[in-house]
Amino acid sequence: MWIIDFEASGLDSKSYPIEVGITNGETEYTSLIEPLPGWQFWSEEAEAKHGITSQRLKQQGEQAATVCHALNAHLDGQDVYCDCLPWDNFWLSQLFTGCCISVTFCLKEISDLLPSAALIDHYLEIRQALILTDRFQLHRGLDDARLIYTALQQTLANYPA
């Protein structure tokens, strides 16, 4: 099971991905993403949450096309889960469309793995308990993906297949 999480320049229709993290519990990939020329929107509020500056992206971010190729290489043909499909799909699209590269994996909502309200509630309880451990740096791509993955694993471990 692969999990993906994006951090972004804000929550706006002009926002763009600035960081991505993926994990399947064994293999991980993360990268800051150097903004493409047309990506201009920046939210100070979002920066306060994730702590990534636009200057840092310009200095340390990988080229967007490099990130696309790395994601496709890791995730090719896989179902990949996220916790907010509308936004994560938007930023995935911004990234790949901006580079004229096709996505070779399928993005899905984690709720597809949690077929009942009770199971979703159990997941949310486990997720909150994990947040309180301070093992995860919230609002960072890889740590958020790790948090989602760990909470899902613990939730599904107690669920009969």
PDB file of C-alpha atoms in Angstrom:
ATOM      1  CA  MET A   1       0.000   0.000   0.000  1.00  0.00           C
ATOM      2  CA  TRP A   2       1.489   3.308  -1.108  1.00  0.00           C
ATOM      3  CA  ILE A   3       0.627   6.616   0.558  1.00  0.00           C
ATOM      4  CA  ILE A   4       1.332  10.045  -0.926  1.00  0.00           C
ATOM      5  CA  ASP A   5       1.116  13.488   0.627  1.00  0.00           C
ATOM      6  CA  PHE A   6       1.722  16.908  -0.845  1.00  0.00           C
ATOM      7  CA  GLU A   7       2.510  20.201   0.807  1.00  0.00           C
ATOM      8  CA  ALA A   8       1.513  23.232  -1.204  1.00  0.00           C
ATOM      9  CA  SER A   9       1.972  26.951  -1.586  1.00  0.00           C
ATOM     10  CA  GLY A  10      -1.519  27.387  -0.146  1.00  0.00           C
ATOM     11  CA  LEU A  11      -5.126  26.319  -0.451  1.00  0.00           C
ATOM     12  CA  ASP A  12      -6.109  28.230  -3.547  1.00  0.00           C
ATOM     13  CA  SER A  13      -6.918  27.437  -7.156  1.00  0.00           C
ATOM     14  CA  LYS A  14      -3.598  29.100  -8.075  1.00  0.00           C
ATOM     15  CA  SER A  15      -1.581  27.077  -5.546  1.00  0.00           C
ATOM     16  CA  TYR A  16       1.021  24.518  -6.518  1.00  0.00           C
ATOM     17  CA  PRO A  17       2.879  21.590  -4.926  1.00  0.00           C
ATOM     18  CA  ILE A  18       6.041  22.457  -3.042  1.00  0.00           C
ATOM     19  CA  GLU A  19       6.855  19.101  -1.440  1.00  0.00           C
ATOM     20  CA  VAL A  20       5.851  15.478  -1.879  1.00  0.00           C
ATOM     21  CA  GLY A  21       6.403  12.410   0.236  1.00  0.00           C
ATOM     22  CA  ILE A  22       5.547   8.775  -0.453  1.00  0.00           C
ATOM     23  CA  THR A  23       5.898   5.605   1.580  1.00  0.00           C
ATOM     24  CA  ASN A  24       4.829   1.989   1.525  1.00  0.00           C
ATOM     25  CA  GLY A  25       6.359   1.288   4.908  1.00  0.00           C
ATOM     26  CA  GLU A  26       9.631   0.097   3.400  1.00  0.00           C
ATOM     27  CA  THR A  27      10.485   2.346   0.463  1.00  0.00           C
ATOM     28  CA  GLU A  28      10.224   6.122   0.758  1.00  0.00           C
ATOM     29  CA  TYR A  29      10.801   9.135  -1.422  1.00  0.00           C
ATOM     30  CA  THR A  30      10.522  12.819  -0.624  1.00  0.00           C
ATOM     31  CA  SER A  31      11.468  16.001  -2.372  1.00  0.00           C
ATOM     32  CA  LEU A  32      11.029  19.711  -2.245  1.00  0.00           C
ATOM     33  CA  ILE A  33       9.808  20.903  -5.652  1.00  0.00           C
ATOM     34  CA  GLU A  34      11.363  23.854  -7.429  1.00  0.00           C
ATOM     35  CA  PRO A  35       8.487  26.037  -8.683  1.00  0.00           C
ATOM     36  CA  LEU A  36       7.797  26.148 -12.397  1.00  0.00           C
ATOM     37  CA  PRO A  37       7.912  29.639 -13.964  1.00  0.00           C
ATOM     38  CA  GLY A  38       4.113  30.127 -13.925  1.00  0.00           C
ATOM     39  CA  TRP A  39       3.713  29.088 -10.305  1.00  0.00           C
ATOM     40  CA  GLN A  40       3.453  32.409  -8.452  1.00  0.00           C
ATOM     41  CA  PHE A  41       0.812  32.079  -5.708  1.00  0.00           C
ATOM     42  CA  TRP A  42       2.216  32.042  -2.181  1.00  0.00           C
ATOM     43  CA  SER A  43       0.339  31.909   1.125  1.00  0.00           C
ATOM     44  CA  GLU A  44       2.080  33.191   4.253  1.00  0.00           C
ATOM     45  CA  GLU A  45      -0.454  31.178   6.272  1.00  0.00           C
ATOM     46  CA  ALA A  46       0.570  27.947   4.515  1.00  0.00           C
ATOM     47  CA  GLU A  47       4.250  28.781   5.006  1.00  0.00           C
ATOM     48  CA  ALA A  48       3.615  29.220   8.736  1.00  0.00           C
ATOM     49  CA  LYS A  49       2.202  25.665   8.841  1.00  0.00           C
ATOM     50  CA  HIS A  50       4.792  23.768   6.792  1.00  0.00           C
ATOM     51  CA  GLY A  51       7.766  26.028   7.489  1.00  0.00           C
ATOM     52  CA  ILE A  52       9.070  25.877   3.924  1.00  0.00           C
ATOM     53  CA  THR A  53      10.048  29.225   2.410  1.00  0.00           C
ATOM     54  CA  SER A  54       9.843  30.078  -1.270  1.00  0.00           C
ATOM     55  CA  GLN A  55      13.580  30.888  -1.154  1.00  0.00           C
ATOM     56  CA  ARG A  56      14.329  27.390   0.156  1.00  0.00           C
ATOM     57  CA  LEU A  57      12.359  25.860  -2.734  1.00  0.00           C
ATOM     58  CA  LYS A  58      14.383  27.849  -5.240  1.00  0.00           C
ATOM     59  CA  GLN A  59      17.654  26.801  -3.591  1.00  0.00           C
ATOM     60  CA  GLN A  60      16.942  23.195  -2.586  1.00  0.00           C
ATOM     61  CA  GLY A  61      13.967  22.048  -4.654  1.00  0.00           C
ATOM     62  CA  GLU A  62      14.369  19.402  -7.331  1.00  0.00           C
ATOM     63  CA  GLN A  63      13.212  20.252 -10.819  1.00  0.00           C
ATOM     64  CA  ALA A  64       9.527  19.424 -11.174  1.00  0.00           C
ATOM     65  CA  ALA A  65      10.150  17.019 -14.081  1.00  0.00           C
ATOM     66  CA  THR A  66      12.695  15.106 -11.984  1.00  0.00           C
ATOM     67  CA  VAL A  67      10.077  14.714  -9.254  1.00  0.00           C
ATOM     68  CA  CYS A  68       7.482  13.492 -11.797  1.00  0.00           C
ATOM     69  CA  HIS A  69       9.873  10.870 -13.147  1.00  0.00           C
ATOM     70  CA  ALA A  70      10.805   9.728  -9.629  1.00  0.00           C
ATOM     71  CA  LEU A  71       7.137   9.387  -8.619  1.00  0.00           C
ATOM     72  CA  ASN A  72       6.334   7.417 -11.775  1.00  0.00           C
ATOM     73  CA  ALA A  73       9.357   5.168 -11.220  1.00  0.00           C
ATOM     74  CA  HIS A  74       8.314   4.336  -7.653  1.00  0.00           C
ATOM     75  CA  LEU A  75       4.559   4.144  -8.187  1.00  0.00           C
ATOM     76  CA  ASP A  76       4.115   2.875 -11.764  1.00  0.00           C
ATOM     77  CA  GLY A  77       0.879   0.905 -12.128  1.00  0.00           C
ATOM     78  CA  GLN A  78       0.037   1.158  -8.414  1.00  0.00           C
ATOM     79  CA  ASP A  79      -3.005   2.402  -6.535  1.00  0.00           C
ATOM     80  CA  VAL A  80      -1.700   5.234  -4.355  1.00  0.00           C
ATOM     81  CA  TYR A  81      -3.718   6.540  -1.427  1.00  0.00           C
ATOM     82  CA  CYS A  82      -4.051  10.040  -0.015  1.00  0.00           C
ATOM     83  CA  ASP A  83      -6.157  11.623   2.705  1.00  0.00           C
ATOM     84  CA  CYS A  84      -7.638  14.485   0.675  1.00  0.00           C
ATOM     85  CA  LEU A  85      -8.247  13.405  -2.902  1.00  0.00           C
ATOM     86  CA  PRO A  86      -9.560  16.739  -4.228  1.00  0.00           C
ATOM     87  CA  TRP A  87      -6.464  18.699  -3.143  1.00  0.00           C
ATOM     88  CA  ASP A  88      -3.858  15.969  -3.623  1.00  0.00           C
ATOM     89  CA  ASN A  89      -5.218  15.231  -7.097  1.00  0.00           C
ATOM     90  CA  PHE A  90      -5.173  18.955  -7.896  1.00  0.00           C
ATOM     91  CA  TRP A  91      -1.504  19.286  -6.891  1.00  0.00           C
ATOM     92  CA  LEU A  92      -0.578  16.037  -8.654  1.00  0.00           C
ATOM     93  CA  SER A  93      -2.213  17.408 -11.783  1.00  0.00           C
ATOM     94  CA  GLN A  94      -0.478  20.777 -11.407  1.00  0.00           C
ATOM     95  CA  LEU A  95       2.871  19.004 -11.142  1.00  0.00           C
ATOM     96  CA  PHE A  96       2.511  16.552 -14.016  1.00  0.00           C
ATOM     97  CA  THR A  97       0.563  18.846 -16.368  1.00  0.00           C
ATOM     98  CA  GLY A  98       3.080  21.618 -15.757  1.00  0.00           C
ATOM     99  CA  CYS A  99       5.821  19.259 -16.946  1.00  0.00           C
ATOM    100  CA  CYS A 100       3.798  17.671 -19.806  1.00  0.00           C
ATOM    101  CA  ILE A 101       4.336  14.229 -18.223  1.00  0.00           C
ATOM    102  CA  SER A 102       1.666  11.538 -17.854  1.00  0.00           C
ATOM    103  CA  VAL A 103       0.957  10.040 -14.435  1.00  0.00           C
ATOM    104  CA  THR A 104       1.446   6.252 -14.485  1.00  0.00           C
ATOM    105  CA  PHE A 105      -0.312   5.477 -11.190  1.00  0.00           C
ATOM    106  CA  CYS A 106      -3.828   5.861  -9.818  1.00  0.00           C
ATOM    107  CA  LEU A 107      -4.557   8.247  -6.962  1.00  0.00           C
ATOM    108  CA  LYS A 108      -7.287   7.103  -4.546  1.00  0.00           C
ATOM    109  CA  GLU A 109      -8.819   8.294  -1.288  1.00  0.00           C
ATOM    110  CA  ILE A 110      -7.897   6.411   1.906  1.00  0.00           C
ATOM    111  CA  SER A 111     -11.614   6.104   2.643  1.00  0.00           C
ATOM    112  CA  ASP A 112     -11.652   3.451  -0.115  1.00  0.00           C
ATOM    113  CA  LEU A 113      -9.722   1.263   2.355  1.00  0.00           C
ATOM    114  CA  LEU A 114     -12.074   2.073   5.231  1.00  0.00           C
ATOM    115  CA  PRO A 115     -15.508   0.794   4.179  1.00  0.00           C
ATOM    116  CA  SER A 116     -17.501   1.836   7.265  1.00  0.00           C
ATOM    117  CA  ALA A 117     -18.047   4.914   9.398  1.00  0.00           C
ATOM    118  CA  ALA A 118     -16.881   2.952  12.444  1.00  0.00           C
ATOM    119  CA  LEU A 119     -13.603   2.059  10.724  1.00  0.00           C
ATOM    120  CA  ILE A 120     -13.063   5.676   9.662  1.00  0.00           C
ATOM    121  CA  ASP A 121     -13.658   6.787  13.252  1.00  0.00           C
ATOM    122  CA  HIS A 122     -11.177   4.151  14.473  1.00  0.00           C
ATOM    123  CA  TYR A 123      -8.604   5.391  11.939  1.00  0.00           C
ATOM    124  CA  LEU A 124      -9.091   8.990  13.106  1.00  0.00           C
ATOM    125  CA  GLU A 125      -8.641   7.956  16.754  1.00  0.00           C
ATOM    126  CA  ILE A 126      -5.428   6.100  15.944  1.00  0.00           C
ATOM    127  CA  ARG A 127      -4.180   8.989  13.804  1.00  0.00           C
ATOM    128  CA  GLN A 128      -4.804  11.461  16.647  1.00  0.00           C
ATOM    129  CA  ALA A 129      -3.017   9.204  19.139  1.00  0.00           C
ATOM    130  CA  LEU A 130      -0.030   8.991  16.772  1.00  0.00           C
ATOM    131  CA  ILE A 131       0.051  12.786  16.417  1.00  0.00           C
ATOM    132  CA  LEU A 132       0.294  13.080  20.196  1.00  0.00           C
ATOM    133  CA  THR A 133       3.448  10.902  20.212  1.00  0.00           C
ATOM    134  CA  ASP A 134       5.395  13.698  18.467  1.00  0.00           C
ATOM    135  CA  ARG A 135       6.968  11.069  16.156  1.00  0.00           C
ATOM    136  CA  PHE A 136       5.758  12.965  13.095  1.00  0.00           C
ATOM    137  CA  GLN A 137       6.462  16.499  11.936  1.00  0.00           C
ATOM    138  CA  LEU A 138       3.021  17.601  10.773  1.00  0.00           C
ATOM    139  CA  HIS A 139       2.578  19.444   7.486  1.00  0.00           C
ATOM    140  CA  ARG A 140       5.655  17.900   5.900  1.00  0.00           C
ATOM    141  CA  GLY A 141       5.157  15.568   2.950  1.00  0.00           C
ATOM    142  CA  LEU A 142       7.007  12.448   4.047  1.00  0.00           C
ATOM    143  CA  ASP A 143       6.067  12.611   7.719  1.00  0.00           C
ATOM    144  CA  ASP A 144       2.393  13.153   6.852  1.00  0.00           C
ATOM    145  CA  ALA A 145       2.569  10.152   4.480  1.00  0.00           C
ATOM    146  CA  ARG A 146       4.206   8.099   7.260  1.00  0.00           C
ATOM    147  CA  LEU A 147       1.506   9.180   9.711  1.00  0.00           C
ATOM    148  CA  ILE A 148      -1.304   8.193   7.326  1.00  0.00           C
ATOM    149  CA  TYR A 149       0.412   4.891   6.518  1.00  0.00           C
ATOM    150  CA  THR A 150       0.987   3.991  10.178  1.00  0.00           C
ATOM    151  CA  ALA A 151      -2.569   4.894  11.187  1.00  0.00           C
ATOM    152  CA  LEU A 152      -3.985   2.856   8.302  1.00  0.00           C
ATOM    153  CA  GLN A 153      -1.778  -0.141   9.103  1.00  0.00           C
ATOM    154  CA  GLN A 154      -2.852  -0.113  12.732  1.00  0.00           C
ATOM    155  CA  THR A 155      -6.511   0.348  11.795  1.00  0.00           C
ATOM    156  CA  LEU A 156      -6.540  -2.407   9.184  1.00  0.00           C
ATOM    157  CA  ALA A 157      -4.563  -4.845  11.364  1.00  0.00           C
ATOM    158  CA  ASN A 158      -7.638  -5.200  13.563  1.00  0.00           C
ATOM    159  CA  TYR A 159     -10.106  -5.423  10.686  1.00  0.00           C
ATOM    160  CA  PRO A 160     -11.004  -8.868   9.323  1.00  0.00           C
ATOM    161  CA  ALA A 161     -10.426  -9.075   5.575  1.00  0.00           C
TER     162      ALA A 161
END
